[in-house]
Short mmCIF file of C-alpha atoms in Angstrom, two decimals:
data_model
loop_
_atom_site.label_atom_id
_atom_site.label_comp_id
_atom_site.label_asym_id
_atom_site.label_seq_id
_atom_site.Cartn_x
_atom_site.Cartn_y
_atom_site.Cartn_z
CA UNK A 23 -57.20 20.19 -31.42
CA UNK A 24 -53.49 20.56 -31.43
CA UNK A 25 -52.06 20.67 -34.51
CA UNK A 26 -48.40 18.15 -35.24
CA UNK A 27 -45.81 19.43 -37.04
CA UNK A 28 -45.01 18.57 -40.80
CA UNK A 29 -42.23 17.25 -41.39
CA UNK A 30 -40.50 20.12 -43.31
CA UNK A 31 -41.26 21.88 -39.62
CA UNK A 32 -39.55 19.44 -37.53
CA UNK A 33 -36.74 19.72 -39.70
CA UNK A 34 -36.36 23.40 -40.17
CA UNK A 35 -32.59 24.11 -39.28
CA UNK A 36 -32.22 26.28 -35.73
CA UNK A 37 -30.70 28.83 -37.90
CA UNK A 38 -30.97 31.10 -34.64
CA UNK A 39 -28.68 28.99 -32.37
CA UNK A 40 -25.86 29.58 -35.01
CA UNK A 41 -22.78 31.88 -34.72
CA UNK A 42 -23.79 34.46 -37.09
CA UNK A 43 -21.98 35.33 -40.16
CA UNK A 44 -20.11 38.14 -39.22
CA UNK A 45 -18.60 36.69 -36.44
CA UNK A 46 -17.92 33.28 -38.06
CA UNK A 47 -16.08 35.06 -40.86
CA UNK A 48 -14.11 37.18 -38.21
CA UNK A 49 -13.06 33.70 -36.02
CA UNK A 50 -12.52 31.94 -39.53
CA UNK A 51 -10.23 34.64 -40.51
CA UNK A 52 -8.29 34.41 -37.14
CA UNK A 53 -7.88 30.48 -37.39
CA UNK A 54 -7.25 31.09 -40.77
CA UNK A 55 -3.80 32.50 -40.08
CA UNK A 56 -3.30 30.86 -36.78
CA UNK A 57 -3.30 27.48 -39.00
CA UNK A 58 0.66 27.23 -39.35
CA UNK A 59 2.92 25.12 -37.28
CA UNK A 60 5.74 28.09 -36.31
CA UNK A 61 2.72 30.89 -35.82
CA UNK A 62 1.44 28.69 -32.87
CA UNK A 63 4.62 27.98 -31.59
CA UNK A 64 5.46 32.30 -32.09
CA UNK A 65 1.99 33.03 -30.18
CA UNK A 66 2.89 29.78 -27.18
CA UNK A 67 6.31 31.31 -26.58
CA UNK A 68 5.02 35.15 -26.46
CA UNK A 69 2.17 34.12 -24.08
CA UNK A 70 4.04 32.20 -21.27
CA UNK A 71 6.95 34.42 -21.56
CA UNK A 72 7.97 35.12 -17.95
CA UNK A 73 8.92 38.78 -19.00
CA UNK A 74 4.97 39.28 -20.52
CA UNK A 75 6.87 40.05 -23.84
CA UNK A 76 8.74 38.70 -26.46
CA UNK A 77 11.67 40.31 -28.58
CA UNK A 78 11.86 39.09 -32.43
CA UNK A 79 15.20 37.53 -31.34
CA UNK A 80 14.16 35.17 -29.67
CA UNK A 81 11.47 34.24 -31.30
CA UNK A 82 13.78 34.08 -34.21
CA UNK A 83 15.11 31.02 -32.79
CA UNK A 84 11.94 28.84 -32.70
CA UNK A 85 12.83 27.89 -36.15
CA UNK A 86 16.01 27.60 -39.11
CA UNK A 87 14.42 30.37 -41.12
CA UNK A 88 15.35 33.92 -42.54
CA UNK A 89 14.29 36.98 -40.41
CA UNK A 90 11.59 38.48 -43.44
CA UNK A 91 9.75 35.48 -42.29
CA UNK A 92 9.97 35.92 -38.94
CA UNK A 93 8.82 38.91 -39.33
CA UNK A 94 6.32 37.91 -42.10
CA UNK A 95 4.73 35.56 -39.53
CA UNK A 96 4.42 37.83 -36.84
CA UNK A 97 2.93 40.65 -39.04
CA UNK A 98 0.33 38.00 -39.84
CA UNK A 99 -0.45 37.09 -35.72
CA UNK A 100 -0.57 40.88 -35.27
CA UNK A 101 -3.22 41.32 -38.13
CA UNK A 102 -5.58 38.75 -36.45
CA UNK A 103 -5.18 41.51 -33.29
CA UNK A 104 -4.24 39.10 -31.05
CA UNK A 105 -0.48 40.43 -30.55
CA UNK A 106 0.49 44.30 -29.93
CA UNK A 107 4.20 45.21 -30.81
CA UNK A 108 6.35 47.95 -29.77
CA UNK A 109 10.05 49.17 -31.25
CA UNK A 110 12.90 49.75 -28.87
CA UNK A 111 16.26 50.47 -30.24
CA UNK A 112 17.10 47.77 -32.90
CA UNK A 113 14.51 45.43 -31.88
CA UNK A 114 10.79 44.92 -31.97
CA UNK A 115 9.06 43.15 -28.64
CA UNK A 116 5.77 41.47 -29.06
CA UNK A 117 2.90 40.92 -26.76
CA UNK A 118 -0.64 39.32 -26.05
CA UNK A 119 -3.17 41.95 -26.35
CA UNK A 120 -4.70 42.10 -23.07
CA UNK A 121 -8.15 41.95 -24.42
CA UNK A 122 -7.42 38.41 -26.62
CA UNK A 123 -5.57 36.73 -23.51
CA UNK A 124 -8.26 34.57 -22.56
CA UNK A 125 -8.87 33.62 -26.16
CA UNK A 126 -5.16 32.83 -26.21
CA UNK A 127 -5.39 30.49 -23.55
CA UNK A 128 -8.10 28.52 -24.37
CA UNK A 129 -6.82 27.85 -27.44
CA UNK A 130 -3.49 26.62 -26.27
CA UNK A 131 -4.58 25.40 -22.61
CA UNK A 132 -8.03 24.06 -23.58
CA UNK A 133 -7.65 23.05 -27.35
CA UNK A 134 -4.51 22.34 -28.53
CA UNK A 135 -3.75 20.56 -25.21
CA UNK A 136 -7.04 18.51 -25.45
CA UNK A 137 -5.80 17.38 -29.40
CA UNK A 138 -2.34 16.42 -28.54
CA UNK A 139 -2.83 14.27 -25.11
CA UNK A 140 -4.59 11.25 -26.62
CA UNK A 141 -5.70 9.55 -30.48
CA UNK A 142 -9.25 9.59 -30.42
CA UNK A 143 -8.89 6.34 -31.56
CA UNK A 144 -7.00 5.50 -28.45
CA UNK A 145 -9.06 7.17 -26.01
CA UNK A 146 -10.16 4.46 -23.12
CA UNK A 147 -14.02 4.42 -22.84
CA UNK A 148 -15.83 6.10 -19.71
CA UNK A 149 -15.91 3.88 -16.85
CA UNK A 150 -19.17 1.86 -15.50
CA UNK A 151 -20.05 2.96 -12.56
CA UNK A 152 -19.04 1.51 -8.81
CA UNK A 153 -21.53 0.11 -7.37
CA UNK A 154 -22.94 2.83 -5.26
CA UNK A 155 -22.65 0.34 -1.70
CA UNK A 156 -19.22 0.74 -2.41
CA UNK A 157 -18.99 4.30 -1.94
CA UNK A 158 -21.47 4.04 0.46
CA UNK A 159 -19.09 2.06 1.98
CA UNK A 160 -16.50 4.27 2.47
CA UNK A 161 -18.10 7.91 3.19
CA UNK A 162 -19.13 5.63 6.29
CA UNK A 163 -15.47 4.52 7.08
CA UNK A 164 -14.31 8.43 6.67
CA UNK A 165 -16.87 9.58 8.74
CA UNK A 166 -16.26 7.67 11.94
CA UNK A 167 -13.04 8.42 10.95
CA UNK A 168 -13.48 12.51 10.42
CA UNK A 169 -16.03 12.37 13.65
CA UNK A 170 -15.09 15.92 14.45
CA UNK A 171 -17.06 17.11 11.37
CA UNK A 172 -20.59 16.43 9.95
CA UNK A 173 -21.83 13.15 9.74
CA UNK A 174 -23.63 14.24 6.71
CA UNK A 175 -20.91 16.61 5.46
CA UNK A 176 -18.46 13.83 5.25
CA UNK A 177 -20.72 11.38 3.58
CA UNK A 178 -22.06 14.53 0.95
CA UNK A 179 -18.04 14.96 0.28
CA UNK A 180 -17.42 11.69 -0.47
CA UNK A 181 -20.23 11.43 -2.98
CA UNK A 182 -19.11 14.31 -4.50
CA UNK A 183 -15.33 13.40 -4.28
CA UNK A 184 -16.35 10.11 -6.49
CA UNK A 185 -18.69 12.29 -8.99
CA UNK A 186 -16.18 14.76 -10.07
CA UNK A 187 -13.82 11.97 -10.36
CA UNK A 188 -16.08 9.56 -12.31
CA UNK A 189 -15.79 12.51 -15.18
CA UNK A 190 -12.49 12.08 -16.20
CA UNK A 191 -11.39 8.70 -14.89
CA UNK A 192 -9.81 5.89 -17.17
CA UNK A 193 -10.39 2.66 -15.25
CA UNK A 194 -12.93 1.84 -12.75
CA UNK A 195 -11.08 -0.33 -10.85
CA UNK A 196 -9.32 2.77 -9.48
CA UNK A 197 -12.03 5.11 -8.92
CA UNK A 198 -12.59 4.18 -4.93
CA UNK A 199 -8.95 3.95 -4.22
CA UNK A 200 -9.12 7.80 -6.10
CA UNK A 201 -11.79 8.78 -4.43
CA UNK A 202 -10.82 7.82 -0.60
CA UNK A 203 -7.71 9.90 -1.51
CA UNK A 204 -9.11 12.52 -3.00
CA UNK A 205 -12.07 12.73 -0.24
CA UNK A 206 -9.23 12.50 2.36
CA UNK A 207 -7.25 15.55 1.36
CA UNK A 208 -10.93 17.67 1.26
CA UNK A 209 -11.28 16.30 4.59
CA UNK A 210 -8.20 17.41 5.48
CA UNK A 211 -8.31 21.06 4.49
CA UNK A 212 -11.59 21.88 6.11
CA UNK A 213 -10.12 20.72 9.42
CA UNK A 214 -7.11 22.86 8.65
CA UNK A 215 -6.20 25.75 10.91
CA UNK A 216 -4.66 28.61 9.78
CA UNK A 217 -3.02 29.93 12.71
CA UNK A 218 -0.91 26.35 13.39
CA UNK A 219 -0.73 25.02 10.49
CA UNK A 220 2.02 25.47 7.65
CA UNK A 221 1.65 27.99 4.38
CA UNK A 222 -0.68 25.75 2.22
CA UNK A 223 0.11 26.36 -1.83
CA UNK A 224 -2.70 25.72 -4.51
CA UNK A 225 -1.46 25.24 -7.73
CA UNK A 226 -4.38 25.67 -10.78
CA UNK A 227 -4.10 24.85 -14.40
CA UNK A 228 -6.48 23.60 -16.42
CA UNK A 229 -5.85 19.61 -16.72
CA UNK A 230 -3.59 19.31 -13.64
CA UNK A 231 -1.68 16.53 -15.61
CA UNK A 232 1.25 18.96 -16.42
CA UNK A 233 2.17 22.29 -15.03
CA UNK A 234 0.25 22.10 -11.88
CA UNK A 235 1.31 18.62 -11.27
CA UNK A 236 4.88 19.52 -11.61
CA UNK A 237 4.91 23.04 -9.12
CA UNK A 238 3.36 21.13 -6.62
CA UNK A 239 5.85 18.26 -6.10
CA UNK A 240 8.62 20.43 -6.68
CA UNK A 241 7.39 22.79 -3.72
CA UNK A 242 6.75 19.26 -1.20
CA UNK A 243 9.94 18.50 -2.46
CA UNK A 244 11.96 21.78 -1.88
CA UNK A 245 10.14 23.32 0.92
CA UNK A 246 10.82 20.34 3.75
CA UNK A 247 8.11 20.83 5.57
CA UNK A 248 7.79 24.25 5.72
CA UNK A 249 5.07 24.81 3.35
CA UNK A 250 2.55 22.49 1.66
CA UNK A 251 1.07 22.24 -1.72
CA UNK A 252 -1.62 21.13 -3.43
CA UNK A 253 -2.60 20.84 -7.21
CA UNK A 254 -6.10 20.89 -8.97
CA UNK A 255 -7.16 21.44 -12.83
CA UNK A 256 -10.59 23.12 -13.64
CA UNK A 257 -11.30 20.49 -16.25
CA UNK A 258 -9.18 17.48 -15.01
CA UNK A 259 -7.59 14.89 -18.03
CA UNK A 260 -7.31 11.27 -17.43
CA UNK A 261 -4.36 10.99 -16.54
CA UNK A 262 -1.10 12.86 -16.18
CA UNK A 263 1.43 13.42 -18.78
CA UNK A 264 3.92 11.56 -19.87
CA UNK A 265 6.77 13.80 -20.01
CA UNK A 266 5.34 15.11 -16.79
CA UNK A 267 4.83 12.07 -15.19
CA UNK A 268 8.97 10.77 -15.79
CA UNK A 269 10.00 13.79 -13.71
CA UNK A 270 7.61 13.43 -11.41
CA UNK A 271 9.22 9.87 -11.07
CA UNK A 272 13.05 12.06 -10.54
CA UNK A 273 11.31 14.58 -8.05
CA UNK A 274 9.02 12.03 -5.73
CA UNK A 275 10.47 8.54 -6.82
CA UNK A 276 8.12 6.11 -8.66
CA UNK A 277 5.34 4.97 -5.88
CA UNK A 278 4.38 8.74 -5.09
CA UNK A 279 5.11 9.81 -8.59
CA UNK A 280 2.38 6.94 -9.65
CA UNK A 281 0.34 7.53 -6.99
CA UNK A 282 -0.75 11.45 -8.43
CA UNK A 283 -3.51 11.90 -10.59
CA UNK A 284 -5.42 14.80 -11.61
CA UNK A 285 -8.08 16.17 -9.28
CA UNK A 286 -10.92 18.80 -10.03
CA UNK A 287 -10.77 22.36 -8.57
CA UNK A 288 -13.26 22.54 -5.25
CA UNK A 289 -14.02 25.78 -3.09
CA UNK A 290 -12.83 24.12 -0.29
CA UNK A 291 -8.70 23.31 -1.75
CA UNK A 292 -9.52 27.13 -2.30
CA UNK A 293 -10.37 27.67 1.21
CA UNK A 294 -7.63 25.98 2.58
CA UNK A 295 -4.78 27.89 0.75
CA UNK A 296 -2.69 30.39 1.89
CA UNK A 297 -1.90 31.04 -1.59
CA UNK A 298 -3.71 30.21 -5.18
CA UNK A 299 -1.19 30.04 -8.37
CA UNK A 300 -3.43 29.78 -11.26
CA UNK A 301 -0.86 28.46 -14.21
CA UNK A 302 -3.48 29.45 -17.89
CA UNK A 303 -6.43 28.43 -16.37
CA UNK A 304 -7.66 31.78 -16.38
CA UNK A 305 -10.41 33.40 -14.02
CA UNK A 306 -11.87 30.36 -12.53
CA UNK A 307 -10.68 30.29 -8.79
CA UNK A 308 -13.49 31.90 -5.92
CA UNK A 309 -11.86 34.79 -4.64
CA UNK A 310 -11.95 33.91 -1.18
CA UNK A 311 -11.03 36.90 1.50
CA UNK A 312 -7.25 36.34 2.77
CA UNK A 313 -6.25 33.93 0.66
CA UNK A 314 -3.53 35.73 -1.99
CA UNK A 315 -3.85 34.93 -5.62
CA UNK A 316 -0.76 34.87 -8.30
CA UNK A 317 -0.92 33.98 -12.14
CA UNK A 318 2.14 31.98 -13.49
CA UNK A 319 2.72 32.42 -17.29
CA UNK A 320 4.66 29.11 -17.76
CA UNK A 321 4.91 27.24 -21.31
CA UNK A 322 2.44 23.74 -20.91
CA UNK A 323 4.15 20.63 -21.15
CA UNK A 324 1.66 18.62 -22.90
CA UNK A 325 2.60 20.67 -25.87
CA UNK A 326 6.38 20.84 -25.36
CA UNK A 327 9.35 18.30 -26.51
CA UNK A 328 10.98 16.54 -23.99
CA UNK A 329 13.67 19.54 -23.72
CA UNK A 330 11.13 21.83 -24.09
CA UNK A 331 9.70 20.02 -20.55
CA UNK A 332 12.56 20.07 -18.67
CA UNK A 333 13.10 24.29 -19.58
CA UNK A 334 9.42 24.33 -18.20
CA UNK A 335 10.36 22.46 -14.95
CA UNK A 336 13.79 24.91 -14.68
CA UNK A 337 11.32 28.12 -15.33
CA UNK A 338 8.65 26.98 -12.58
CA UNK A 339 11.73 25.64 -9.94
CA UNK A 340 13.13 29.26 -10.09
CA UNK A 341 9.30 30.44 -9.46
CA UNK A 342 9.03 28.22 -6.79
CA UNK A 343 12.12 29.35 -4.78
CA UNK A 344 11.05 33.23 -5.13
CA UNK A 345 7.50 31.47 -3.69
CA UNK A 346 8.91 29.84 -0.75
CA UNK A 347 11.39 32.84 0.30
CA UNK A 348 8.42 34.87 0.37
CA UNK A 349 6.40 32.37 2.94
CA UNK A 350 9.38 30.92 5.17
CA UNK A 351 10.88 34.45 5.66
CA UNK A 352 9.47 36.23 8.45
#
């Protein structure tokens, strides 16, 4: 006879699914001193610093305050041992210890941006399903269309376009418009050859409503042709930023600048790239033989002021000329 629970049973806390002490005290010691507006903005400006460093100068002028607390705030980010310093001559530099970067960045790529981009309050609900003829629909229209490739590949991709879609969408009403696009440019880059076709740029960051976003158009925009890119976010947001989306407007004019939205990173984009930029998304591109792989350490818009944006754009606009000098000169 099988024996049921009591009820102190059933409600016995999973004590061993929780952090453990020792380690909760360690991370609650780190967040602990991370809590302060300037530290953040210190560790933000050390960790996208093109030069992989920071001096105390210029980190002296994140804020109208005396250099002890500069320095008082710094000693207190180096105690958590997530920044290394070193003296040279008058100065001090500071820098991400290489073991904490990934910590770093998913506190200010995955957190922080995550808090800022919308109220909860204001946060639209998920979106109802299409109806699934709809979609149905249209992997039929793409294949006749794409009749060079599997039947059943194009159909599978267009299912799968209109999944990883469905997961971060605001409004249903735009989903199969969304999808057909995004399913077209998947399409697209499987039937892509390498030996005719033009250097194809990937751009990765974790939302693709900012940095990404932003390299991408400005690449379309400066290399005329002569080398494509495309943009992708390992955990795509809604929608793209603000501040991101008014210079998209200035780069691509408003109908293209409306018409981008954030897409999720597939093997295939991978595939199709010449090269993959990953902009603090960390290690979460397939290394795919041939294709060459870069990390940009540029500052995140969704965090920044509206200057702050527009230094971002000038730092990833001087990246992207060094970029396309390297692909268009043979």
């Amino acid at each position: 006879m099988t024996e049921t629970p009591t009820t102190v049973e059933m409600c016995a806390p999973a004590e061993a699914h929780a952090i453990g002490l020792d380690a909760a005290t360690a991370v609650a010691n780190t967040l602990k001193a991370l809590a302060d507006p300037l530290r953040l903005r210190m560790l933000s400006a050390i960790a996208t610093d093109p030069r992989g460093e920071s001096c105390v100068c210029d980190l002296a002028e994140l804020a109208d305050v005396s250099q002890p607390t500069i320095s008082h705030h710094l000693k207190v980010l180096k105690d958590t041992g997530l920044l290394a310093s070193e003296r040279r001559g008058t100065w001090v530099y500071y820098r991400i210890v290489a073991t904490r970067q990934a910590a770093v960045t998913a506190l200010l790529d995955g957190f922080a941006s995550t808090i800022v981009s919308e109220p909860a309050e204001d946060r639209p609900e998920s979106p109802r399903e299409v109806d699934s003829h709809v979609i149905d629909r249209l992997a039929e229209e793409l294949a006749d269309e794409y009749d060079t490739l599997s039947r059943d590949l194009v159909v599978t991709m267009v299912r799968e376009s209109y999944a990883g879609l469905l997961r971060s969408a605001k409004i249903a009403r735009h989903l199969v418009p969304l999808t057909e696009r995004f399913a077209r440019q998947r399409l697209t880059d499987l039937t892509r050859d390498r030996g005719t076709g033009v250097p194809q740029v990937l751009f990765v960051c974790v939302q693709n409503a900012g940095r990404s976003q932003l390299a991408a158009a400005l690449v379309n925009q400066m290399a005329d042709g002569k080398v494509v890119a495309r943009s992708a976010g390992s955990r795509p947001a809604p929608d793209v930023h603000p501040h991101v989306r008014s210079l998209l407007t200035q780069i691509d004019g408003e109908d293209a600048a409306t018409a981008r939205f954030p897409k999720p990173l597939t093997d295939d984009a991978v595939r199709a790239a010449d090269v993959v930029i990953t902009m603090g998304c960390g290690d979460v591109c397939p290394i795919i033989p041939g294709v060459r792989y870069e990390d940009w350490a540029v500052g995140d818009p969704a965090l920044a002021s509206i200057e702050g944006v527009e230094a971002i754009r000038d730092d990833i606009s001087a990246r992207v000329r060094t970029l396309l000098d390297s692909l268009t000169t043979h």
